[in-house]
XYZ file of C-alpha atoms in Angstrom:
609
model
C 149.274 52.994 86.369
C 151.366 56.129 84.932
C 151.033 59.668 86.738
C 150.438 63.059 85.037
C 151.367 66.222 86.781
C 149.014 69.154 86.162
C 150.445 71.342 83.724
C 150.817 74.960 84.348
C 150.730 77.970 81.663
C 151.270 81.631 82.810
C 150.132 84.555 80.899
C 150.501 88.192 81.753
C 147.705 90.441 80.481
C 148.547 93.950 78.539
C 148.203 96.950 80.938
C 144.829 98.745 80.936
C 144.652 102.614 80.149
C 144.927 104.152 83.150
C 146.728 101.315 84.996
C 149.787 102.080 86.855
C 152.529 99.483 86.076
C 155.887 99.839 87.168
C 157.247 96.572 85.365
C 157.910 94.728 88.106
C 156.279 91.675 86.759
C 158.476 90.335 83.786
C 158.186 87.042 81.721
C 161.047 85.392 80.493
C 160.663 82.760 77.548
C 163.023 80.134 76.577
C 162.639 81.009 72.890
C 163.427 84.649 73.608
C 166.205 84.260 76.433
C 168.332 81.340 74.645
C 167.565 79.540 77.719
C 165.824 76.147 78.092
C 163.395 77.270 80.615
C 160.581 79.813 81.077
C 159.741 81.734 84.208
C 158.345 84.957 85.453
C 159.959 86.979 87.973
C 158.043 89.338 90.692
C 159.637 92.007 92.520
C 158.959 91.523 96.356
C 156.509 94.518 97.465
C 157.743 94.619 100.948
C 161.507 94.565 100.019
C 162.377 95.664 96.274
C 165.907 94.007 96.493
C 164.332 90.640 96.316
C 163.106 89.168 93.265
C 161.047 85.764 93.059
C 161.212 83.494 90.313
C 158.693 81.142 89.204
C 159.504 78.776 86.568
C 156.890 77.088 84.596
C 156.694 75.042 81.370
C 154.713 77.554 79.281
C 154.578 81.320 79.998
C 153.330 84.387 77.758
C 153.969 88.030 77.891
C 151.669 90.900 77.101
C 152.091 90.234 73.339
C 151.160 86.786 73.309
C 147.998 85.827 71.149
C 144.934 83.517 71.955
C 146.414 81.270 68.976
C 149.795 80.978 70.340
C 148.604 79.671 73.804
C 145.990 77.172 72.277
C 148.458 75.713 69.657
C 151.070 75.272 72.404
C 149.275 73.754 75.095
C 145.655 73.156 74.511
C 145.566 71.719 70.960
C 147.975 68.429 72.136
C 145.495 67.989 75.064
C 142.733 67.321 72.155
C 144.335 64.066 70.967
C 144.040 62.686 74.448
C 140.413 63.560 74.436
C 139.819 61.205 71.507
C 141.635 58.447 73.181
C 138.779 58.298 75.823
C 140.834 60.356 78.486
C 138.907 63.163 80.473
C 140.863 66.432 80.036
C 139.868 69.606 82.424
C 141.279 73.050 81.659
C 140.649 75.929 84.241
C 141.527 79.469 84.137
C 142.744 81.145 87.563
C 143.661 84.564 88.573
C 142.694 87.768 90.292
C 139.731 89.719 89.074
C 140.097 91.524 85.482
C 143.232 89.668 84.985
C 142.038 88.178 81.600
C 140.500 84.724 82.731
C 137.218 85.088 80.644
C 138.617 86.509 77.614
C 141.413 83.810 77.871
C 138.536 81.124 77.646
C 135.873 82.727 75.850
C 137.626 85.326 73.521
C 136.168 87.813 71.230
C 134.902 87.467 67.561
C 138.177 88.702 66.210
C 140.342 86.697 68.619
C 138.466 83.641 69.774
C 139.603 82.241 72.923
C 139.984 78.360 74.253
C 136.376 77.258 74.237
C 135.400 78.070 70.508
C 138.824 76.875 69.388
C 138.393 73.404 71.120
C 135.298 72.788 69.632
C 136.246 73.837 65.828
C 139.408 71.352 66.412
C 137.288 68.732 67.784
C 134.952 68.596 64.856
C 137.691 68.729 62.250
C 139.488 65.912 63.805
C 136.288 63.530 63.402
C 137.607 62.754 59.631
C 141.010 61.428 61.047
C 138.782 58.766 63.302
C 136.797 57.437 60.400
C 136.620 53.946 62.191
C 134.335 55.506 64.839
C 130.646 56.526 64.656
C 131.312 59.620 66.822
C 128.750 61.896 68.464
C 128.937 65.059 70.590
C 127.359 66.477 73.505
C 127.496 69.737 75.716
C 126.445 70.800 79.359
C 127.132 74.025 80.810
C 126.662 75.217 84.757
C 127.675 77.756 87.029
C 128.496 77.367 90.885
C 127.002 80.810 92.276
C 127.044 81.622 95.950
C 128.050 77.709 96.301
C 125.380 76.347 94.617
C 125.032 74.697 90.999
C 122.796 75.923 88.540
C 122.147 74.674 84.859
C 122.910 77.550 82.376
C 121.058 75.547 79.448
C 117.747 76.293 80.942
C 115.909 79.547 81.848
C 117.525 80.962 84.949
C 114.445 82.141 86.381
C 113.381 78.395 86.463
C 116.627 77.025 87.024
C 116.660 75.014 90.520
C 119.680 74.068 92.692
C 121.233 71.078 91.141
C 122.737 68.423 93.895
C 126.480 67.112 93.373
C 126.493 63.419 94.064
C 129.005 60.299 93.392
C 128.113 57.052 91.934
C 129.482 53.684 92.923
C 132.622 54.232 90.932
C 133.784 57.038 92.905
C 133.064 59.430 89.897
C 131.441 63.210 91.103
C 128.600 64.307 88.624
C 125.616 66.726 88.954
C 122.178 65.197 89.231
C 119.646 66.528 86.650
C 121.977 68.420 84.470
C 121.009 69.101 80.948
C 123.209 67.425 78.382
C 122.286 68.582 74.479
C 123.602 66.810 71.560
C 125.397 69.066 68.808
C 126.158 68.290 65.418
C 128.042 71.180 64.012
C 130.208 74.034 65.302
C 127.240 76.708 64.527
C 124.857 74.564 66.308
C 127.292 74.907 69.338
C 127.803 78.664 68.813
C 124.124 79.052 68.906
C 123.749 77.217 72.184
C 126.825 78.811 74.065
C 126.108 81.945 73.299
C 122.264 81.900 74.575
C 123.578 79.760 77.832
C 126.239 82.426 78.342
C 123.716 85.266 78.640
C 122.177 83.233 82.133
C 125.924 83.355 83.559
C 125.763 86.080 86.775
C 127.731 88.971 85.792
C 128.259 92.454 87.826
C 130.005 95.469 87.617
C 132.938 96.377 90.104
C 135.656 99.113 90.420
C 138.256 96.713 88.849
C 135.978 95.044 86.234
C 132.899 96.232 84.557
C 131.902 92.993 83.455
C 133.123 90.714 86.427
C 131.995 87.059 86.691
C 130.283 86.139 89.794
C 130.259 82.758 89.441
C 132.318 79.764 88.409
C 131.574 78.530 84.968
C 132.252 74.981 83.740
C 131.628 73.825 80.265
C 131.750 70.130 79.503
C 132.231 68.785 75.946
C 131.648 64.700 75.772
C 132.965 63.111 72.523
C 131.153 59.366 72.302
C 133.084 57.059 69.681
C 131.111 53.829 69.239
C 133.249 51.318 66.989
C 130.946 49.122 65.599
C 133.441 46.297 64.793
C 134.668 45.789 68.534
C 131.179 46.946 69.924
C 133.023 49.134 72.010
C 132.496 52.707 73.220
C 135.021 55.295 73.913
C 134.052 58.321 75.818
C 136.647 61.072 75.993
C 135.537 64.609 77.803
C 137.118 67.999 78.219
C 136.144 70.195 81.162
C 136.381 74.131 80.606
C 136.215 75.914 83.508
C 136.093 79.808 83.681
C 137.048 80.475 87.769
C 135.482 83.710 89.048
C 138.495 85.951 90.416
C 139.684 86.191 93.867
C 138.706 89.882 95.007
C 140.244 92.276 97.449
C 136.736 94.215 98.842
C 138.878 97.330 99.650
C 139.553 97.819 96.044
C 136.047 96.602 94.567
C 133.597 98.852 96.055
C 131.227 96.105 96.540
C 127.990 96.517 97.871
C 126.013 94.277 100.150
C 124.848 91.708 97.280
C 128.221 91.899 95.588
C 129.964 91.480 98.821
C 128.096 88.212 99.661
C 129.032 87.082 95.978
C 132.619 88.021 96.804
C 132.460 86.218 100.003
C 131.392 82.735 98.536
C 133.969 83.310 95.525
C 136.857 83.911 97.988
C 135.530 80.758 100.195
C 135.662 78.237 97.254
C 138.953 79.508 96.174
C 140.310 79.387 99.477
C 139.279 75.869 99.919
C 140.865 74.939 96.319
C 144.171 76.081 97.580
C 143.724 74.016 100.718
C 142.919 70.816 98.618
C 146.125 71.542 96.648
C 148.242 71.866 99.808
C 146.575 68.886 101.185
C 147.474 66.812 97.965
C 151.078 68.012 98.209
C 151.508 67.102 102.012
C 150.118 63.843 101.475
C 147.352 64.299 104.036
C 145.119 61.500 104.878
C 141.777 63.617 104.291
C 141.562 65.769 101.200
C 138.972 68.532 102.003
C 137.195 68.116 98.600
C 133.600 68.322 100.252
C 134.048 71.527 101.880
C 133.260 73.387 98.554
C 130.999 72.378 95.354
C 133.854 73.814 93.228
C 136.287 71.182 94.915
C 133.999 68.535 94.816
C 133.626 69.096 90.557
C 137.443 69.505 90.195
C 137.967 66.543 92.277
C 139.173 64.515 89.015
C 141.446 67.150 87.926
C 143.000 67.451 91.183
C 144.587 63.955 92.050
C 142.055 62.210 90.000
C 141.715 60.336 86.871
C 141.950 63.391 84.233
C 144.720 65.244 82.688
C 144.838 68.647 84.009
C 145.915 72.147 82.658
C 145.878 75.235 84.822
C 146.176 78.545 82.787
C 147.069 81.095 85.460
C 146.067 84.784 84.563
C 147.941 87.720 86.250
C 147.902 91.472 86.142
C 150.666 93.702 85.691
C 149.252 96.756 87.885
C 150.983 98.227 91.356
C 147.607 97.093 93.072
C 147.690 93.586 91.914
C 151.035 92.893 93.048
C 150.419 90.915 96.356
C 147.459 89.093 94.484
C 149.888 88.306 91.459
C 152.157 86.801 94.122
C 149.436 84.389 95.466
C 148.118 83.364 92.124
C 151.905 82.551 91.202
C 152.104 80.596 94.432
C 149.136 78.862 94.058
C 150.004 77.561 90.294
C 153.390 76.520 91.910
C 151.843 74.395 94.443
C 149.433 73.111 91.752
C 152.201 71.760 89.276
C 153.021 69.283 91.798
C 149.818 67.811 91.979
C 149.842 63.975 90.328
C 146.709 62.617 88.409
C 146.171 58.897 87.248
C 144.323 59.198 83.892
C 142.444 56.574 82.736
C 140.696 55.436 79.552
C 136.899 55.635 79.864
C 135.753 52.522 77.782
C 132.552 50.720 77.572
C 131.899 47.216 76.244
C 128.573 47.227 74.662
C 128.368 43.325 74.307
C 125.492 41.744 75.782
C 127.221 39.406 78.840
C 125.835 36.093 79.695
C 124.047 35.773 82.659
C 126.078 33.825 85.164
C 124.587 31.341 87.403
C 123.792 32.383 91.312
C 126.519 29.621 92.457
C 128.970 30.712 90.023
C 132.462 31.896 91.739
C 133.221 35.624 90.889
C 136.030 35.977 88.820
C 137.940 39.194 88.474
C 137.877 40.614 84.735
C 141.028 40.420 82.365
C 142.926 43.081 82.700
C 142.592 45.883 80.061
C 145.142 46.874 77.524
C 146.919 50.391 78.733
C 146.571 53.244 76.454
C 149.972 54.476 75.061
C 149.445 57.989 74.683
C 152.716 60.590 75.287
C 151.798 63.596 76.977
C 154.137 66.528 77.442
C 155.471 66.815 81.303
C 155.686 69.815 83.389
C 159.345 70.796 84.103
C 160.175 70.942 87.955
C 163.892 71.511 88.057
C 165.723 74.480 89.096
C 162.679 75.481 91.040
C 163.051 76.921 94.274
C 159.870 77.630 95.459
C 158.292 74.211 94.813
C 157.950 71.486 97.317
C 159.208 67.868 96.120
C 156.641 65.342 95.554
C 156.550 62.221 97.349
C 155.445 59.061 95.780
C 152.092 58.333 97.190
C 148.754 56.334 96.562
C 146.050 58.844 95.564
C 143.446 59.276 97.757
C 140.685 59.918 95.081
C 138.211 57.526 94.646
C 139.244 55.184 91.421
C 137.088 54.039 88.715
C 135.411 50.609 89.230
C 136.939 47.948 87.186
C 134.229 44.971 88.209
C 131.894 44.415 85.483
C 132.326 45.037 81.593
C 129.822 48.066 81.422
C 131.401 51.575 82.334
C 134.811 50.138 82.723
C 138.120 51.971 82.796
C 141.599 51.170 81.091
C 144.633 52.000 82.894
C 146.574 54.869 81.497
C 150.154 54.441 80.658
C 153.071 56.621 79.031
C 155.317 53.283 78.517
C 154.918 51.463 75.286
C 156.713 48.182 76.546
C 154.342 47.978 79.508
C 151.674 47.773 77.030
C 153.064 44.459 75.527
C 153.741 43.291 78.828
C 150.305 43.859 80.203
C 148.752 42.389 76.838
C 150.806 39.053 77.820
C 149.732 38.898 81.155
C 145.834 39.500 80.114
C 145.972 36.750 77.508
C 147.602 34.318 80.031
C 145.063 35.249 82.702
C 142.102 34.745 80.236
C 143.294 31.592 79.251
C 143.030 30.493 82.760
C 139.709 31.519 83.305
C 138.531 30.002 80.356
C 140.076 26.383 81.551
C 138.203 27.244 84.879
C 135.344 27.767 83.319
C 135.610 24.752 81.494
C 136.015 22.546 84.912
C 133.255 24.211 86.510
C 130.706 23.440 83.490
C 132.134 19.418 83.398
C 131.478 19.275 87.156
C 127.648 19.956 86.470
C 126.840 16.525 85.676
C 126.007 17.346 82.188
C 122.864 19.298 83.638
C 121.735 22.618 81.765
C 121.161 25.787 83.675
C 117.443 25.373 83.103
C 117.281 21.885 84.704
C 119.264 23.006 87.830
C 117.075 25.656 88.484
C 113.714 23.747 88.179
C 115.251 21.190 90.830
C 116.595 23.916 92.927
C 113.043 25.378 92.796
C 111.459 22.094 93.840
C 113.678 21.452 96.468
C 112.823 24.999 97.954
C 109.080 24.518 97.536
C 109.302 21.152 99.445
C 111.403 22.515 102.087
C 109.005 25.534 102.501
C 105.827 22.930 102.394
C 107.455 20.553 105.206
C 108.309 23.872 107.526
C 104.537 24.664 107.204
C 103.082 21.508 107.895
C 105.631 21.134 110.943
C 104.335 24.672 112.199
C 100.452 23.766 111.885
C 101.217 20.380 113.669
C 102.769 21.982 116.465
C 99.850 24.621 116.999
C 97.322 21.807 116.735
C 99.092 19.809 119.338
C 99.566 22.985 121.619
C 95.659 23.584 121.365
C 94.637 20.204 122.083
C 96.548 20.410 125.412
C 95.359 23.508 126.422
C 91.642 21.689 125.961
C 92.507 18.886 128.006
C 93.793 20.726 130.841
C 90.184 22.929 130.824
C 88.552 19.602 130.794
C 90.170 18.271 133.558
C 89.950 21.536 135.777
C 86.093 21.730 134.992
C 85.644 17.966 135.830
C 87.540 18.752 139.302
C 85.365 21.538 139.930
C 81.957 20.070 139.327
C 83.297 16.574 141.223
C 84.274 19.049 144.515
C 80.763 20.911 144.012
C 79.046 17.485 144.146
C 80.619 16.050 146.791
C 80.577 19.031 149.322
C 76.915 18.757 149.904
C 76.914 15.296 150.699
C 79.492 15.418 153.340
C 77.641 18.559 154.881
C 74.418 16.630 154.466
C 75.809 13.442 156.512
C 76.957 16.186 159.492
C 74.071 18.330 159.819
C 70.356 17.866 158.612
C 68.895 21.111 157.369
C 65.178 21.810 156.676
C 63.956 21.526 153.469
C 63.646 24.636 151.239
C 66.587 26.771 153.068
C 69.234 25.750 150.487
C 66.905 26.049 147.295
C 67.706 30.175 146.965
C 71.428 29.551 147.767
C 71.537 26.656 144.782
C 69.484 28.908 142.452
C 72.167 31.935 142.965
C 75.275 29.444 142.814
C 73.702 27.837 139.601
C 73.317 31.696 138.169
C 76.984 32.383 139.063
C 77.891 29.142 137.759
C 76.072 30.111 134.204
C 77.700 33.745 134.444
C 81.409 32.244 135.002
C 80.917 29.679 132.221
C 80.040 32.633 129.644
C 83.025 34.498 131.019
C 85.246 31.970 130.207
C 83.812 31.211 126.770
C 84.398 35.195 126.049
C 87.874 34.661 127.334
C 88.549 31.904 125.035
C 87.260 33.724 122.111
C 89.329 36.725 122.910
C 92.325 34.393 123.369
C 91.555 32.682 120.049
C 91.413 36.229 118.592
C 94.654 37.397 119.912
C 96.256 34.353 118.674
C 95.276 35.289 115.038
C 96.179 38.743 115.662
C 99.520 37.735 117.341
C 99.994 35.147 114.264
C 99.187 37.792 111.509
C 101.660 40.551 113.501
C 104.539 37.939 113.224
C 104.293 37.657 109.685
C 103.755 41.806 109.032
C 106.967 43.786 108.361
C 107.558 46.386 111.413
C 106.536 48.990 108.857
C 103.006 47.051 108.193
C 102.863 46.735 112.258
C 102.985 50.290 112.930
C 100.554 50.938 110.199
C 97.903 48.559 111.304
C 98.392 49.413 114.932
C 97.468 52.994 113.812
C 94.747 52.250 112.059
C 93.226 50.224 114.948
C 93.888 53.098 117.201
C 92.075 55.493 114.615
C 89.069 52.780 114.963
C 89.080 52.697 118.455
C 89.083 56.676 118.581
C 85.998 56.976 116.402
C 83.841 54.525 118.354
C 85.204 56.024 121.756
C 83.250 59.131 120.345
C 80.300 57.585 119.398
C 80.201 55.699 122.927
C 81.076 52.447 121.804
C 83.101 51.982 124.855
C 83.428 48.055 124.567
C 84.258 48.066 120.900
C 86.798 50.778 121.400
C 88.494 48.902 124.238
C 88.766 45.867 122.072
C 90.111 47.848 119.191
C 92.787 49.440 121.590
C 93.732 45.714 122.798
C 94.167 44.795 119.097
C 96.596 47.771 118.461
C 98.405 46.883 121.235
C 99.255 43.159 119.838
C 100.947 45.045 116.807
C 102.879 47.322 118.606
C 103.407 46.253 122.001
C 106.106 48.316 122.997
C 104.599 51.754 122.255
C 104.815 53.523 125.541
C 102.277 56.050 124.487
C 99.560 53.513 123.466
C 99.830 51.585 126.641
C 99.473 55.118 128.494
C 96.164 55.823 126.234
C 95.056 52.301 126.818
C 95.335 52.663 130.720
C 93.614 56.216 130.708
C 90.891 54.799 128.391
C 90.329 52.055 130.875
C 89.908 54.252 133.907
C 87.708 56.427 131.700
C 85.428 53.553 131.101
C 85.584 52.588 134.958
C 84.829 56.130 135.839
C 81.786 56.290 133.401
C 80.467 52.884 134.944
C 80.565 54.310 138.177
C 78.751 57.456 137.258
C 75.833 55.162 135.510
C 75.316 52.852 138.855
C 75.165 55.979 141.075
């Protein structure tokens, strides 16, 4: 799969009235200087004799227009969106450097967002074979929490950031509204922009206090092939990094500034880790980097608009911004085409061997690459495998095509896909011929009959085993009773032969022995009944799941408490025993049972006294 580096476009805003500018930041464009490279030079604030040079693919000075930036760097990416690829454009820079103006603009000078929407709708006529629909979602990250801007901010809950089975990051419960025209989008966007968190500081009277992410999704349904291409463009207006010594923030603004600076710091850590080929990329350290994960080392095409300010007080911030841009231009993405097959797939037999789907046709899309030659400040990128989770290619729903910039590779992959598909057709024919000409329904019926017969056989064996154990237990009890009755009959005769006693002396003893024998029999019968009940309870407990056992045990404990309070101690004791059969390993229940038995014993002693 071909890689695509993040493109960089640097823009220097004009000087604001009252701002001190010593012209230490200069923009050199290839067309102006007669060279084949654009770059920005900045005088080192610590050593004025040293000048830093930052080469980028696109550089714009103070006189640049919104249309110029859009036509040169943004518009070529809209063709990529219509090929089913995700594009992410984000503006980065210090506070009051012109990020929001570049992305939103004004009515007289519309920015990137309104121009993108207008051109996307205009491009529909060039794709008449598709049934195209648009949808929009808008969110902000405020103090590292995600909020939906398309709902009323007073009722807007914090939204969780999650990851699906294919490794794609998304925001759960985020509102997505369909749009049918540019006017409908303008109405929705203007209303939602009023919900965004904005505050005044010494450096910017309308400073953005949150990161805003606008997503426009283009769904293209091909009725002929019954497939859907889904292109996305994420337009991100990042909050600016702030120097609290200059902003004059109050405590609430300081908390917002701390959250902004922390998220931007994590963004720099992610870029650094990607350039170093680290084994762990800290995407999860911030909600911002989680949402930009696809644009930084992921499967989308990325464009960073680097906004810088010309004032002396912004000199160090300008250097930090340009250094971040230099590191970002070395980040490699591996774009994929988001394609979904809408045709219903035949249900495979459960015994069928799972096969990999045929390779999808690579997308032959030409994208301009950022230049990295003559760049003394960049770190040479090493070929490495991306550590961002790839979109899953298993199954036919929500599958992704590999993104390729080489037309020859397209034909080679197409030939390989055809060969593999033919091999799979032959394998499926062989598998059906081995089925002894049975339909799937007949196979399922036979399998169900065999399963039912096996279950019935095992149940019958279990019942027979239980009956056999019960019969053995009864025989042992009868033998023990017979031995006890025989010994009781033989012992009086032997004593009668040895010693002759007067008549009437043994009558009270025999009567008392008979009473004890009857009481013993009653106790044995009671024990047998309890044993039978215990066996039934154990059988029932074996059938239940662990959760059901706990619930049943708790129910018996609650009943035992109720009967104990009423004074039905024997019933409560039986209920505690039943509860113990369901949760035999519960130590607290055993301790409670022991205490209850002691309580019953003490009560009996009190009654007898």
